[in-house]
JSON list of C-alpha atoms in Angstrom, two decimals:
[
{"chain": "A", "resi": 1, "resn": "UNK", "atom": "CA", "xyz": [-27.43, -31.76, -20.88]},
{"chain": "A", "resi": 2, "resn": "UNK", "atom": "CA", "xyz": [-26.76, -34.05, -17.94]},
{"chain": "A", "resi": 3, "resn": "UNK", "atom": "CA", "xyz": [-29.51, -36.26, -16.49]},
{"chain": "A", "resi": 4, "resn": "UNK", "atom": "CA", "xyz": [-29.06, -38.13, -13.20]},
{"chain": "A", "resi": 5, "resn": "UNK", "atom": "CA", "xyz": [-31.26, -41.14, -12.54]},
{"chain": "A", "resi": 6, "resn": "UNK", "atom": "CA", "xyz": [-31.34, -42.29, -8.93]},
{"chain": "A", "resi": 7, "resn": "UNK", "atom": "CA", "xyz": [-33.11, -44.67, -6.58]},
{"chain": "A", "resi": 8, "resn": "UNK", "atom": "CA", "xyz": [-32.67, -47.61, -4.25]},
{"chain": "A", "resi": 9, "resn": "UNK", "atom": "CA", "xyz": [-31.04, -50.86, -5.43]},
{"chain": "A", "resi": 10, "resn": "UNK", "atom": "CA", "xyz": [-33.59, -52.86, -7.38]},
{"chain": "A", "resi": 11, "resn": "UNK", "atom": "CA", "xyz": [-35.86, -49.85, -8.07]},
{"chain": "A", "resi": 12, "resn": "UNK", "atom": "CA", "xyz": [-35.21, -50.19, -11.80]},
{"chain": "A", "resi": 13, "resn": "UNK", "atom": "CA", "xyz": [-32.63, -47.47, -12.51]},
{"chain": "A", "resi": 14, "resn": "UNK", "atom": "CA", "xyz": [-30.70, -49.28, -15.24]},
{"chain": "A", "resi": 15, "resn": "UNK", "atom": "CA", "xyz": [-33.85, -50.74, -16.74]},
{"chain": "A", "resi": 16, "resn": "UNK", "atom": "CA", "xyz": [-35.26, -47.21, -16.96]},
{"chain": "A", "resi": 17, "resn": "UNK", "atom": "CA", "xyz": [-32.00, -45.94, -18.46]},
{"chain": "A", "resi": 18, "resn": "UNK", "atom": "CA", "xyz": [-32.28, -48.66, -21.08]},
{"chain": "A", "resi": 19, "resn": "UNK", "atom": "CA", "xyz": [-35.87, -47.61, -21.75]},
{"chain": "A", "resi": 20, "resn": "UNK", "atom": "CA", "xyz": [-34.72, -44.00, -22.30]},
{"chain": "A", "resi": 21, "resn": "UNK", "atom": "CA", "xyz": [-31.87, -45.16, -24.58]},
{"chain": "A", "resi": 22, "resn": "UNK", "atom": "CA", "xyz": [-34.16, -47.33, -26.71]},
{"chain": "A", "resi": 23, "resn": "UNK", "atom": "CA", "xyz": [-36.84, -44.63, -26.90]},
{"chain": "A", "resi": 24, "resn": "UNK", "atom": "CA", "xyz": [-34.25, -42.02, -27.89]},
{"chain": "A", "resi": 25, "resn": "UNK", "atom": "CA", "xyz": [-32.95, -44.27, -30.66]},
{"chain": "A", "resi": 26, "resn": "UNK", "atom": "CA", "xyz": [-36.40, -45.08, -32.00]},
{"chain": "A", "resi": 27, "resn": "UNK", "atom": "CA", "xyz": [-37.77, -41.51, -31.92]},
{"chain": "A", "resi": 28, "resn": "UNK", "atom": "CA", "xyz": [-34.72, -39.34, -32.63]},
{"chain": "A", "resi": 29, "resn": "UNK", "atom": "CA", "xyz": [-32.00, -41.66, -33.91]},
{"chain": "A", "resi": 30, "resn": "UNK", "atom": "CA", "xyz": [-32.15, -40.52, -37.55]},
{"chain": "A", "resi": 31, "resn": "UNK", "atom": "CA", "xyz": [-32.14, -36.82, -36.60]},
{"chain": "A", "resi": 32, "resn": "UNK", "atom": "CA", "xyz": [-29.20, -37.36, -34.23]},
{"chain": "A", "resi": 33, "resn": "UNK", "atom": "CA", "xyz": [-27.18, -39.10, -36.95]},
{"chain": "A", "resi": 34, "resn": "UNK", "atom": "CA", "xyz": [-27.95, -36.33, -39.46]},
{"chain": "A", "resi": 35, "resn": "UNK", "atom": "CA", "xyz": [-26.97, -33.62, -36.95]},
{"chain": "A", "resi": 36, "resn": "UNK", "atom": "CA", "xyz": [-23.64, -35.31, -36.13]},
{"chain": "A", "resi": 37, "resn": "UNK", "atom": "CA", "xyz": [-22.76, -35.85, -39.78]},
{"chain": "A", "resi": 38, "resn": "UNK", "atom": "CA", "xyz": [-23.51, -32.22, -40.61]},
{"chain": "A", "resi": 39, "resn": "UNK", "atom": "CA", "xyz": [-21.26, -31.05, -37.77]},
{"chain": "A", "resi": 40, "resn": "UNK", "atom": "CA", "xyz": [-18.40, -33.35, -38.81]},
{"chain": "A", "resi": 41, "resn": "UNK", "atom": "CA", "xyz": [-18.74, -32.25, -42.42]},
{"chain": "A", "resi": 42, "resn": "UNK", "atom": "CA", "xyz": [-18.50, -28.64, -41.27]},
{"chain": "A", "resi": 43, "resn": "UNK", "atom": "CA", "xyz": [-15.39, -29.29, -39.17]},
{"chain": "A", "resi": 44, "resn": "UNK", "atom": "CA", "xyz": [-13.72, -31.19, -41.99]},
{"chain": "A", "resi": 45, "resn": "UNK", "atom": "CA", "xyz": [-14.15, -28.17, -44.26]},
{"chain": "A", "resi": 46, "resn": "UNK", "atom": "CA", "xyz": [-13.16, -25.64, -41.60]},
{"chain": "A", "resi": 47, "resn": "UNK", "atom": "CA", "xyz": [-10.01, -27.41, -40.39]},
{"chain": "A", "resi": 48, "resn": "UNK", "atom": "CA", "xyz": [-9.11, -29.25, -43.61]},
{"chain": "A", "resi": 49, "resn": "UNK", "atom": "CA", "xyz": [-9.46, -32.61, -41.86]},
{"chain": "A", "resi": 50, "resn": "UNK", "atom": "CA", "xyz": [-10.92, -35.96, -42.76]},
{"chain": "A", "resi": 51, "resn": "UNK", "atom": "CA", "xyz": [-12.80, -36.99, -39.63]},
{"chain": "A", "resi": 52, "resn": "UNK", "atom": "CA", "xyz": [-14.84, -40.16, -40.08]},
{"chain": "A", "resi": 53, "resn": "UNK", "atom": "CA", "xyz": [-18.61, -40.30, -39.94]},
{"chain": "A", "resi": 54, "resn": "UNK", "atom": "CA", "xyz": [-20.64, -42.62, -37.67]},
{"chain": "A", "resi": 55, "resn": "UNK", "atom": "CA", "xyz": [-22.38, -45.48, -39.41]},
{"chain": "A", "resi": 56, "resn": "UNK", "atom": "CA", "xyz": [-25.25, -45.43, -36.88]},
{"chain": "A", "resi": 57, "resn": "UNK", "atom": "CA", "xyz": [-26.87, -43.15, -34.33]},
{"chain": "A", "resi": 58, "resn": "UNK", "atom": "CA", "xyz": [-24.14, -41.68, -32.09]},
{"chain": "A", "resi": 59, "resn": "UNK", "atom": "CA", "xyz": [-25.30, -43.27, -28.84]},
{"chain": "A", "resi": 60, "resn": "UNK", "atom": "CA", "xyz": [-22.51, -44.53, -26.60]},
{"chain": "A", "resi": 61, "resn": "UNK", "atom": "CA", "xyz": [-22.62, -46.73, -23.50]},
{"chain": "A", "resi": 62, "resn": "UNK", "atom": "CA", "xyz": [-19.88, -47.16, -20.97]},
{"chain": "A", "resi": 63, "resn": "UNK", "atom": "CA", "xyz": [-17.96, -50.38, -21.46]},
{"chain": "A", "resi": 64, "resn": "UNK", "atom": "CA", "xyz": [-19.57, -52.03, -18.40]},
{"chain": "A", "resi": 65, "resn": "UNK", "atom": "CA", "xyz": [-23.08, -51.58, -19.85]},
{"chain": "A", "resi": 66, "resn": "UNK", "atom": "CA", "xyz": [-24.09, -54.15, -22.46]},
{"chain": "A", "resi": 67, "resn": "UNK", "atom": "CA", "xyz": [-27.08, -53.09, -24.56]},
{"chain": "A", "resi": 68, "resn": "UNK", "atom": "CA", "xyz": [-28.54, -54.70, -27.68]},
{"chain": "A", "resi": 69, "resn": "UNK", "atom": "CA", "xyz": [-32.08, -54.76, -29.02]},
{"chain": "A", "resi": 70, "resn": "UNK", "atom": "CA", "xyz": [-33.94, -55.56, -32.21]},
{"chain": "A", "resi": 71, "resn": "UNK", "atom": "CA", "xyz": [-34.28, -52.93, -34.89]},
{"chain": "A", "resi": 72, "resn": "UNK", "atom": "CA", "xyz": [-36.63, -54.34, -37.47]},
{"chain": "A", "resi": 73, "resn": "UNK", "atom": "CA", "xyz": [-37.27, -57.96, -38.38]},
{"chain": "A", "resi": 74, "resn": "UNK", "atom": "CA", "xyz": [-33.74, -59.39, -38.25]},
{"chain": "A", "resi": 75, "resn": "UNK", "atom": "CA", "xyz": [-31.56, -56.38, -37.43]},
{"chain": "A", "resi": 76, "resn": "UNK", "atom": "CA", "xyz": [-30.08, -55.33, -34.10]},
{"chain": "A", "resi": 77, "resn": "UNK", "atom": "CA", "xyz": [-28.88, -52.05, -32.67]},
{"chain": "A", "resi": 78, "resn": "UNK", "atom": "CA", "xyz": [-25.92, -52.08, -30.32]},
{"chain": "A", "resi": 79, "resn": "UNK", "atom": "CA", "xyz": [-24.61, -48.65, -29.19]},
{"chain": "A", "resi": 80, "resn": "UNK", "atom": "CA", "xyz": [-20.99, -47.65, -29.55]},
{"chain": "A", "resi": 81, "resn": "UNK", "atom": "CA", "xyz": [-18.94, -48.36, -26.42]},
{"chain": "A", "resi": 82, "resn": "UNK", "atom": "CA", "xyz": [-16.55, -45.99, -24.70]},
{"chain": "A", "resi": 83, "resn": "UNK", "atom": "CA", "xyz": [-14.57, -45.71, -21.48]},
{"chain": "A", "resi": 84, "resn": "UNK", "atom": "CA", "xyz": [-15.91, -42.78, -19.46]},
{"chain": "A", "resi": 85, "resn": "UNK", "atom": "CA", "xyz": [-12.59, -42.58, -17.57]},
{"chain": "A", "resi": 86, "resn": "UNK", "atom": "CA", "xyz": [-11.04, -41.52, -20.89]},
{"chain": "A", "resi": 87, "resn": "UNK", "atom": "CA", "xyz": [-13.62, -38.84, -21.65]},
{"chain": "A", "resi": 88, "resn": "UNK", "atom": "CA", "xyz": [-12.22, -35.33, -21.82]},
{"chain": "A", "resi": 89, "resn": "UNK", "atom": "CA", "xyz": [-10.60, -32.59, -23.88]},
{"chain": "A", "resi": 90, "resn": "UNK", "atom": "CA", "xyz": [-6.87, -31.88, -24.42]},
{"chain": "A", "resi": 91, "resn": "UNK", "atom": "CA", "xyz": [-5.30, -29.37, -22.06]},
{"chain": "A", "resi": 92, "resn": "UNK", "atom": "CA", "xyz": [-2.42, -27.22, -23.22]},
{"chain": "A", "resi": 93, "resn": "UNK", "atom": "CA", "xyz": [0.72, -27.37, -21.12]},
{"chain": "A", "resi": 94, "resn": "UNK", "atom": "CA", "xyz": [0.23, -30.89, -19.72]},
{"chain": "A", "resi": 95, "resn": "UNK", "atom": "CA", "xyz": [3.24, -33.19, -20.08]},
{"chain": "A", "resi": 96, "resn": "UNK", "atom": "CA", "xyz": [2.37, -35.56, -22.95]},
{"chain": "A", "resi": 97, "resn": "UNK", "atom": "CA", "xyz": [3.64, -38.46, -20.85]},
{"chain": "A", "resi": 98, "resn": "UNK", "atom": "CA", "xyz": [1.09, -37.58, -18.16]},
{"chain": "A", "resi": 99, "resn": "UNK", "atom": "CA", "xyz": [-1.74, -36.57, -20.47]},
{"chain": "A", "resi": 100, "resn": "UNK", "atom": "CA", "xyz": [-4.97, -38.56, -20.53]},
{"chain": "A", "resi": 101, "resn": "UNK", "atom": "CA", "xyz": [-5.37, -41.00, -23.42]},
{"chain": "A", "resi": 102, "resn": "UNK", "atom": "CA", "xyz": [-8.60, -39.39, -24.54]},
{"chain": "A", "resi": 103, "resn": "UNK", "atom": "CA", "xyz": [-11.38, -41.16, -26.44]},
{"chain": "A", "resi": 104, "resn": "UNK", "atom": "CA", "xyz": [-12.98, -38.50, -28.61]},
{"chain": "A", "resi": 105, "resn": "UNK", "atom": "CA", "xyz": [-16.74, -38.92, -29.09]},
{"chain": "A", "resi": 106, "resn": "UNK", "atom": "CA", "xyz": [-18.58, -37.47, -32.06]},
{"chain": "A", "resi": 107, "resn": "UNK", "atom": "CA", "xyz": [-20.37, -34.11, -31.71]},
{"chain": "A", "resi": 108, "resn": "UNK", "atom": "CA", "xyz": [-24.02, -34.43, -30.73]},
{"chain": "A", "resi": 109, "resn": "UNK", "atom": "CA", "xyz": [-23.51, -37.78, -29.01]},
{"chain": "A", "resi": 110, "resn": "UNK", "atom": "CA", "xyz": [-25.53, -39.11, -26.10]},
{"chain": "A", "resi": 111, "resn": "UNK", "atom": "CA", "xyz": [-23.63, -41.11, -23.46]},
{"chain": "A", "resi": 112, "resn": "UNK", "atom": "CA", "xyz": [-25.16, -43.54, -20.95]},
{"chain": "A", "resi": 113, "resn": "UNK", "atom": "CA", "xyz": [-23.23, -44.47, -17.79]},
{"chain": "A", "resi": 114, "resn": "UNK", "atom": "CA", "xyz": [-24.62, -46.84, -15.11]},
{"chain": "A", "resi": 115, "resn": "UNK", "atom": "CA", "xyz": [-23.17, -46.73, -11.60]},
{"chain": "A", "resi": 116, "resn": "UNK", "atom": "CA", "xyz": [-22.01, -43.18, -12.19]},
{"chain": "A", "resi": 117, "resn": "UNK", "atom": "CA", "xyz": [-20.44, -42.85, -8.74]},
{"chain": "A", "resi": 118, "resn": "UNK", "atom": "CA", "xyz": [-17.67, -45.20, -9.87]},
{"chain": "A", "resi": 119, "resn": "UNK", "atom": "CA", "xyz": [-16.48, -42.70, -12.44]},
{"chain": "A", "resi": 120, "resn": "UNK", "atom": "CA", "xyz": [-17.42, -39.19, -11.27]},
{"chain": "A", "resi": 121, "resn": "UNK", "atom": "CA", "xyz": [-17.46, -39.74, -7.52]},
{"chain": "A", "resi": 122, "resn": "UNK", "atom": "CA", "xyz": [-17.86, -36.80, -5.16]},
{"chain": "A", "resi": 123, "resn": "UNK", "atom": "CA", "xyz": [-15.04, -38.34, -3.11]},
{"chain": "A", "resi": 124, "resn": "UNK", "atom": "CA", "xyz": [-12.56, -38.81, -5.98]},
{"chain": "A", "resi": 125, "resn": "UNK", "atom": "CA", "xyz": [-13.22, -35.73, -8.10]},
{"chain": "A", "resi": 126, "resn": "UNK", "atom": "CA", "xyz": [-9.92, -34.05, -7.20]},
{"chain": "A", "resi": 127, "resn": "UNK", "atom": "CA", "xyz": [-8.08, -37.14, -8.46]},
{"chain": "A", "resi": 128, "resn": "UNK", "atom": "CA", "xyz": [-9.90, -37.21, -11.79]},
{"chain": "A", "resi": 129, "resn": "UNK", "atom": "CA", "xyz": [-7.74, -35.93, -14.68]},
{"chain": "A", "resi": 130, "resn": "UNK", "atom": "CA", "xyz": [-8.09, -32.27, -15.55]},
{"chain": "A", "resi": 131, "resn": "UNK", "atom": "CA", "xyz": [-8.97, -33.24, -19.12]},
{"chain": "A", "resi": 132, "resn": "UNK", "atom": "CA", "xyz": [-12.05, -35.09, -17.86]},
{"chain": "A", "resi": 133, "resn": "UNK", "atom": "CA", "xyz": [-13.12, -32.35, -15.47]},
{"chain": "A", "resi": 134, "resn": "UNK", "atom": "CA", "xyz": [-12.84, -29.77, -18.26]},
{"chain": "A", "resi": 135, "resn": "UNK", "atom": "CA", "xyz": [-14.75, -32.06, -20.62]},
{"chain": "A", "resi": 136, "resn": "UNK", "atom": "CA", "xyz": [-17.75, -32.09, -18.28]},
{"chain": "A", "resi": 137, "resn": "UNK", "atom": "CA", "xyz": [-17.57, -28.33, -17.80]},
{"chain": "A", "resi": 138, "resn": "UNK", "atom": "CA", "xyz": [-17.61, -27.81, -21.58]},
{"chain": "A", "resi": 139, "resn": "UNK", "atom": "CA", "xyz": [-19.82, -30.75, -22.66]},
{"chain": "A", "resi": 140, "resn": "UNK", "atom": "CA", "xyz": [-22.66, -28.54, -23.94]},
{"chain": "A", "resi": 141, "resn": "UNK", "atom": "CA", "xyz": [-20.31, -26.89, -26.44]},
{"chain": "A", "resi": 142, "resn": "UNK", "atom": "CA", "xyz": [-19.95, -30.26, -28.15]},
{"chain": "A", "resi": 143, "resn": "UNK", "atom": "CA", "xyz": [-23.71, -30.89, -27.98]},
{"chain": "A", "resi": 144, "resn": "UNK", "atom": "CA", "xyz": [-23.19, -33.90, -25.70]},
{"chain": "A", "resi": 145, "resn": "UNK", "atom": "CA", "xyz": [-25.89, -35.40, -23.47]},
{"chain": "A", "resi": 146, "resn": "UNK", "atom": "CA", "xyz": [-25.02, -37.56, -20.46]},
{"chain": "A", "resi": 147, "resn": "UNK", "atom": "CA", "xyz": [-27.21, -40.00, -18.52]},
{"chain": "A", "resi": 148, "resn": "UNK", "atom": "CA", "xyz": [-25.91, -41.34, -15.20]},
{"chain": "A", "resi": 149, "resn": "UNK", "atom": "CA", "xyz": [-27.60, -43.68, -12.77]},
{"chain": "A", "resi": 150, "resn": "UNK", "atom": "CA", "xyz": [-26.67, -43.69, -9.09]},
{"chain": "A", "resi": 151, "resn": "UNK", "atom": "CA", "xyz": [-28.26, -44.43, -5.71]},
{"chain": "A", "resi": 152, "resn": "UNK", "atom": "CA", "xyz": [-28.19, -40.79, -4.60]},
{"chain": "A", "resi": 153, "resn": "UNK", "atom": "CA", "xyz": [-27.33, -37.58, -6.50]},
{"chain": "A", "resi": 154, "resn": "UNK", "atom": "CA", "xyz": [-24.92, -36.50, -3.76]},
{"chain": "A", "resi": 155, "resn": "UNK", "atom": "CA", "xyz": [-22.66, -39.42, -4.73]},
{"chain": "A", "resi": 156, "resn": "UNK", "atom": "CA", "xyz": [-21.94, -37.67, -8.02]},
{"chain": "A", "resi": 157, "resn": "UNK", "atom": "CA", "xyz": [-19.23, -35.03, -7.89]},
{"chain": "A", "resi": 158, "resn": "UNK", "atom": "CA", "xyz": [-20.59, -31.54, -7.17]},
{"chain": "A", "resi": 159, "resn": "UNK", "atom": "CA", "xyz": [-18.99, -30.14, -10.32]},
{"chain": "A", "resi": 160, "resn": "UNK", "atom": "CA", "xyz": [-21.15, -32.53, -12.37]},
{"chain": "A", "resi": 161, "resn": "UNK", "atom": "CA", "xyz": [-24.41, -32.66, -10.44]},
{"chain": "A", "resi": 162, "resn": "UNK", "atom": "CA", "xyz": [-24.58, -28.86, -10.11]},
{"chain": "A", "resi": 163, "resn": "UNK", "atom": "CA", "xyz": [-24.66, -28.46, -13.90]},
{"chain": "A", "resi": 164, "resn": "UNK", "atom": "CA", "xyz": [-27.12, -31.33, -14.37]},
{"chain": "A", "resi": 165, "resn": "UNK", "atom": "CA", "xyz": [-30.52, -30.16, -15.61]},
{"chain": "A", "resi": 166, "resn": "UNK", "atom": "CA", "xyz": [-32.72, -33.15, -14.81]},
{"chain": "A", "resi": 167, "resn": "UNK", "atom": "CA", "xyz": [-32.95, -35.51, -11.83]},
{"chain": "A", "resi": 168, "resn": "UNK", "atom": "CA", "xyz": [-35.22, -38.56, -12.01]},
{"chain": "A", "resi": 169, "resn": "UNK", "atom": "CA", "xyz": [-35.96, -40.61, -8.93]},
{"chain": "A", "resi": 170, "resn": "UNK", "atom": "CA", "xyz": [-37.13, -44.14, -9.66]},
{"chain": "A", "resi": 171, "resn": "UNK", "atom": "CA", "xyz": [-39.67, -45.02, -7.01]},
{"chain": "A", "resi": 172, "resn": "UNK", "atom": "CA", "xyz": [-40.41, -48.50, -8.30]},
{"chain": "A", "resi": 173, "resn": "UNK", "atom": "CA", "xyz": [-41.12, -50.53, -11.41]},
{"chain": "A", "resi": 174, "resn": "UNK", "atom": "CA", "xyz": [-43.92, -52.97, -11.98]},
{"chain": "A", "resi": 175, "resn": "UNK", "atom": "CA", "xyz": [-43.81, -55.83, -14.47]},
{"chain": "A", "resi": 176, "resn": "UNK", "atom": "CA", "xyz": [-46.95, -57.13, -16.15]},
{"chain": "A", "resi": 177, "resn": "UNK", "atom": "CA", "xyz": [-46.55, -60.85, -16.98]},
{"chain": "A", "resi": 178, "resn": "UNK", "atom": "CA", "xyz": [-47.63, -62.40, -20.26]},
{"chain": "A", "resi": 179, "resn": "UNK", "atom": "CA", "xyz": [-49.38, -65.73, -20.69]},
{"chain": "A", "resi": 180, "resn": "UNK", "atom": "CA", "xyz": [-46.06, -67.60, -20.71]},
{"chain": "A", "resi": 181, "resn": "UNK", "atom": "CA", "xyz": [-44.85, -66.07, -17.46]},
{"chain": "A", "resi": 182, "resn": "UNK", "atom": "CA", "xyz": [-42.47, -63.62, -19.09]},
{"chain": "A", "resi": 183, "resn": "UNK", "atom": "CA", "xyz": [-42.63, -59.82, -19.03]},
{"chain": "A", "resi": 184, "resn": "UNK", "atom": "CA", "xyz": [-45.24, -58.24, -21.27]},
{"chain": "A", "resi": 185, "resn": "UNK", "atom": "CA", "xyz": [-44.69, -54.65, -20.13]},
{"chain": "A", "resi": 186, "resn": "UNK", "atom": "CA", "xyz": [-42.96, -52.60, -17.45]},
{"chain": "A", "resi": 187, "resn": "UNK", "atom": "CA", "xyz": [-44.28, -49.47, -15.73]},
{"chain": "A", "resi": 188, "resn": "UNK", "atom": "CA", "xyz": [-41.80, -47.07, -14.12]},
{"chain": "A", "resi": 189, "resn": "UNK", "atom": "CA", "xyz": [-43.02, -44.73, -11.37]},
{"chain": "A", "resi": 190, "resn": "UNK", "atom": "CA", "xyz": [-40.81, -41.65, -11.07]},
{"chain": "A", "resi": 191, "resn": "UNK", "atom": "CA", "xyz": [-40.42, -38.24, -9.46]},
{"chain": "A", "resi": 192, "resn": "UNK", "atom": "CA", "xyz": [-38.55, -35.58, -11.41]},
{"chain": "A", "resi": 193, "resn": "UNK", "atom": "CA", "xyz": [-36.66, -32.57, -10.04]},
{"chain": "A", "resi": 194, "resn": "UNK", "atom": "CA", "xyz": [-34.81, -29.61, -11.49]},
{"chain": "A", "resi": 195, "resn": "UNK", "atom": "CA", "xyz": [-31.97, -29.52, -8.94]},
{"chain": "A", "resi": 196, "resn": "UNK", "atom": "CA", "xyz": [-30.01, -32.03, -6.91]},
{"chain": "A", "resi": 197, "resn": "UNK", "atom": "CA", "xyz": [-30.85, -30.12, -3.69]},
{"chain": "A", "resi": 198, "resn": "UNK", "atom": "CA", "xyz": [-34.58, -30.71, -4.24]},
{"chain": "A", "resi": 199, "resn": "UNK", "atom": "CA", "xyz": [-33.94, -34.33, -5.10]},
{"chain": "A", "resi": 200, "resn": "UNK", "atom": "CA", "xyz": [-31.71, -34.99, -2.09]},
{"chain": "A", "resi": 201, "resn": "UNK", "atom": "CA", "xyz": [-34.08, -33.18, 0.28]},
{"chain": "A", "resi": 202, "resn": "UNK", "atom": "CA", "xyz": [-36.86, -35.43, -0.96]},
{"chain": "A", "resi": 203, "resn": "UNK", "atom": "CA", "xyz": [-34.81, -38.49, 0.03]},
{"chain": "A", "resi": 204, "resn": "UNK", "atom": "CA", "xyz": [-33.76, -37.05, 3.42]},
{"chain": "A", "resi": 205, "resn": "UNK", "atom": "CA", "xyz": [-37.38, -36.36, 4.30]},
{"chain": "A", "resi": 206, "resn": "UNK", "atom": "CA", "xyz": [-38.33, -39.89, 3.37]},
{"chain": "A", "resi": 207, "resn": "UNK", "atom": "CA", "xyz": [-40.93, -38.56, 0.97]},
{"chain": "A", "resi": 208, "resn": "UNK", "atom": "CA", "xyz": [-42.30, -40.16, -2.15]},
{"chain": "A", "resi": 209, "resn": "UNK", "atom": "CA", "xyz": [-43.99, -36.90, -3.05]},
{"chain": "A", "resi": 210, "resn": "UNK", "atom": "CA", "xyz": [-42.67, -33.58, -4.22]},
{"chain": "A", "resi": 211, "resn": "UNK", "atom": "CA", "xyz": [-41.19, -32.96, -7.59]},
{"chain": "A", "resi": 212, "resn": "UNK", "atom": "CA", "xyz": [-43.22, -33.96, -10.64]},
{"chain": "A", "resi": 213, "resn": "UNK", "atom": "CA", "xyz": [-44.70, -37.46, -10.66]},
{"chain": "A", "resi": 214, "resn": "UNK", "atom": "CA", "xyz": [-44.45, -39.24, -14.00]},
{"chain": "A", "resi": 215, "resn": "UNK", "atom": "CA", "xyz": [-45.27, -42.74, -15.15]},
{"chain": "A", "resi": 216, "resn": "UNK", "atom": "CA", "xyz": [-43.57, -44.40, -18.10]},
{"chain": "A", "resi": 217, "resn": "UNK", "atom": "CA", "xyz": [-44.75, -47.64, -19.70]},
{"chain": "A", "resi": 218, "resn": "UNK", "atom": "CA", "xyz": [-42.60, -49.85, -21.87]},
{"chain": "A", "resi": 219, "resn": "UNK", "atom": "CA", "xyz": [-44.40, -52.52, -23.89]},
{"chain": "A", "resi": 220, "resn": "UNK", "atom": "CA", "xyz": [-42.21, -55.58, -24.24]},
{"chain": "A", "resi": 221, "resn": "UNK", "atom": "CA", "xyz": [-39.44, -57.09, -22.12]},
{"chain": "A", "resi": 222, "resn": "UNK", "atom": "CA", "xyz": [-36.96, -54.30, -21.42]},
{"chain": "A", "resi": 223, "resn": "UNK", "atom": "CA", "xyz": [-34.73, -56.74, -19.54]},
{"chain": "A", "resi": 224, "resn": "UNK", "atom": "CA", "xyz": [-33.94, -58.51, -22.78]},
{"chain": "A", "resi": 225, "resn": "UNK", "atom": "CA", "xyz": [-32.40, -55.30, -24.11]},
{"chain": "A", "resi": 226, "resn": "UNK", "atom": "CA", "xyz": [-29.44, -55.26, -21.73]},
{"chain": "A", "resi": 227, "resn": "UNK", "atom": "CA", "xyz": [-27.40, -57.47, -19.40]},
{"chain": "A", "resi": 228, "resn": "UNK", "atom": "CA", "xyz": [-28.77, -56.68, -15.95]},
{"chain": "A", "resi": 229, "resn": "UNK", "atom": "CA", "xyz": [-26.08, -58.86, -14.33]},
{"chain": "A", "resi": 230, "resn": "UNK", "atom": "CA", "xyz": [-23.05, -57.46, -16.14]},
{"chain": "A", "resi": 231, "resn": "UNK", "atom": "CA", "xyz": [-21.34, -56.75, -12.79]},
{"chain": "A", "resi": 232, "resn": "UNK", "atom": "CA", "xyz": [-21.53, -60.41, -11.72]},
{"chain": "A", "resi": 233, "resn": "UNK", "atom": "CA", "xyz": [-18.18, -60.99, -13.42]},
{"chain": "A", "resi": 234, "resn": "UNK", "atom": "CA", "xyz": [-16.58, -58.73, -10.81]},
{"chain": "A", "resi": 235, "resn": "UNK", "atom": "CA", "xyz": [-17.09, -61.47, -8.22]},
{"chain": "A", "resi": 236, "resn": "UNK", "atom": "CA", "xyz": [-15.38, -64.25, -10.19]},
{"chain": "A", "resi": 237, "resn": "UNK", "atom": "CA", "xyz": [-11.93, -65.17, -8.78]},
{"chain": "A", "resi": 238, "resn": "UNK", "atom": "CA", "xyz": [-9.29, -63.94, -11.22]},
{"chain": "A", "resi": 239, "resn": "UNK", "atom": "CA", "xyz": [-6.26, -66.02, -10.25]},
{"chain": "A", "resi": 240, "resn": "UNK", "atom": "CA", "xyz": [-5.89, -69.57, -11.51]},
{"chain": "A", "resi": 241, "resn": "UNK", "atom": "CA", "xyz": [-5.26, -70.72, -7.93]},
{"chain": "A", "resi": 242, "resn": "UNK", "atom": "CA", "xyz": [-8.15, -68.74, -6.45]},
{"chain": "A", "resi": 243, "resn": "UNK", "atom": "CA", "xyz": [-11.51, -70.25, -5.55]},
{"chain": "A", "resi": 244, "resn": "UNK", "atom": "CA", "xyz": [-14.65, -69.51, -3.56]},
{"chain": "A", "resi": 245, "resn": "UNK", "atom": "CA", "xyz": [-14.34, -69.79, 0.19]},
{"chain": "A", "resi": 246, "resn": "UNK", "atom": "CA", "xyz": [-16.34, -72.34, 2.20]},
{"chain": "A", "resi": 247, "resn": "UNK", "atom": "CA", "xyz": [-14.89, -72.11, 5.70]},
{"chain": "A", "resi": 248, "resn": "UNK", "atom": "CA", "xyz": [-16.96, -73.13, 8.67]},
{"chain": "A", "resi": 249, "resn": "UNK", "atom": "CA", "xyz": [-16.54, -71.91, 12.23]},
{"chain": "A", "resi": 250, "resn": "UNK", "atom": "CA", "xyz": [-14.39, -74.21, 14.27]},
{"chain": "A", "resi": 251, "resn": "UNK", "atom": "CA", "xyz": [-16.01, -75.58, 17.39]},
{"chain": "A", "resi": 252, "resn": "UNK", "atom": "CA", "xyz": [-14.29, -76.79, 20.52]}
]
């Protein structure tokens, strides 16, 4: 299943995605791991292979999304990382020299991708490798779940958003402070839709109603579970001779 999370910048999209990831791990992690191991065991017998088994819940995050949270007293859970631009399935007849270097994820995996428009853009879909396009078309046959966050569903390629089953608009998030000034809990206010047309029409009309209103509360500091400024590195000058600019307008 594909879920698209959308909303304005600062609404709390990635924080909510992290909440969903952490909740999924805590409530269904053991069952997910068992399901994946059973499938791999079956494929090893059927195809006389020796595929490896995951050592933890098969939750993956795109490589630009850094997630880590406590799991018990002194243990941490950090999802597997993958490169969504290398997601796909092999296609017969493609020149091996031109074929995508695919990263194969385990069956029954759940994949979380922030800023989804960077990877499955409605403007660049025709340039995305055929292996990736086919992978999205067939993702349910490998029991894969995808979560994308984006500002508007229409920014996601039509071939992906039209097979998505759940659209969640983040209206806002509210933090409750603790006695030390930190975050004690976060409440997410959402609207949920079954199609991207309903979701996009809701935005076009400027409405905060329509769809199904839901409220989710996370107890604790969700912002400590991921790096909310992971994209800040994109703005750092890469060349050794490059620096920030501080020009002032010249006056006569």
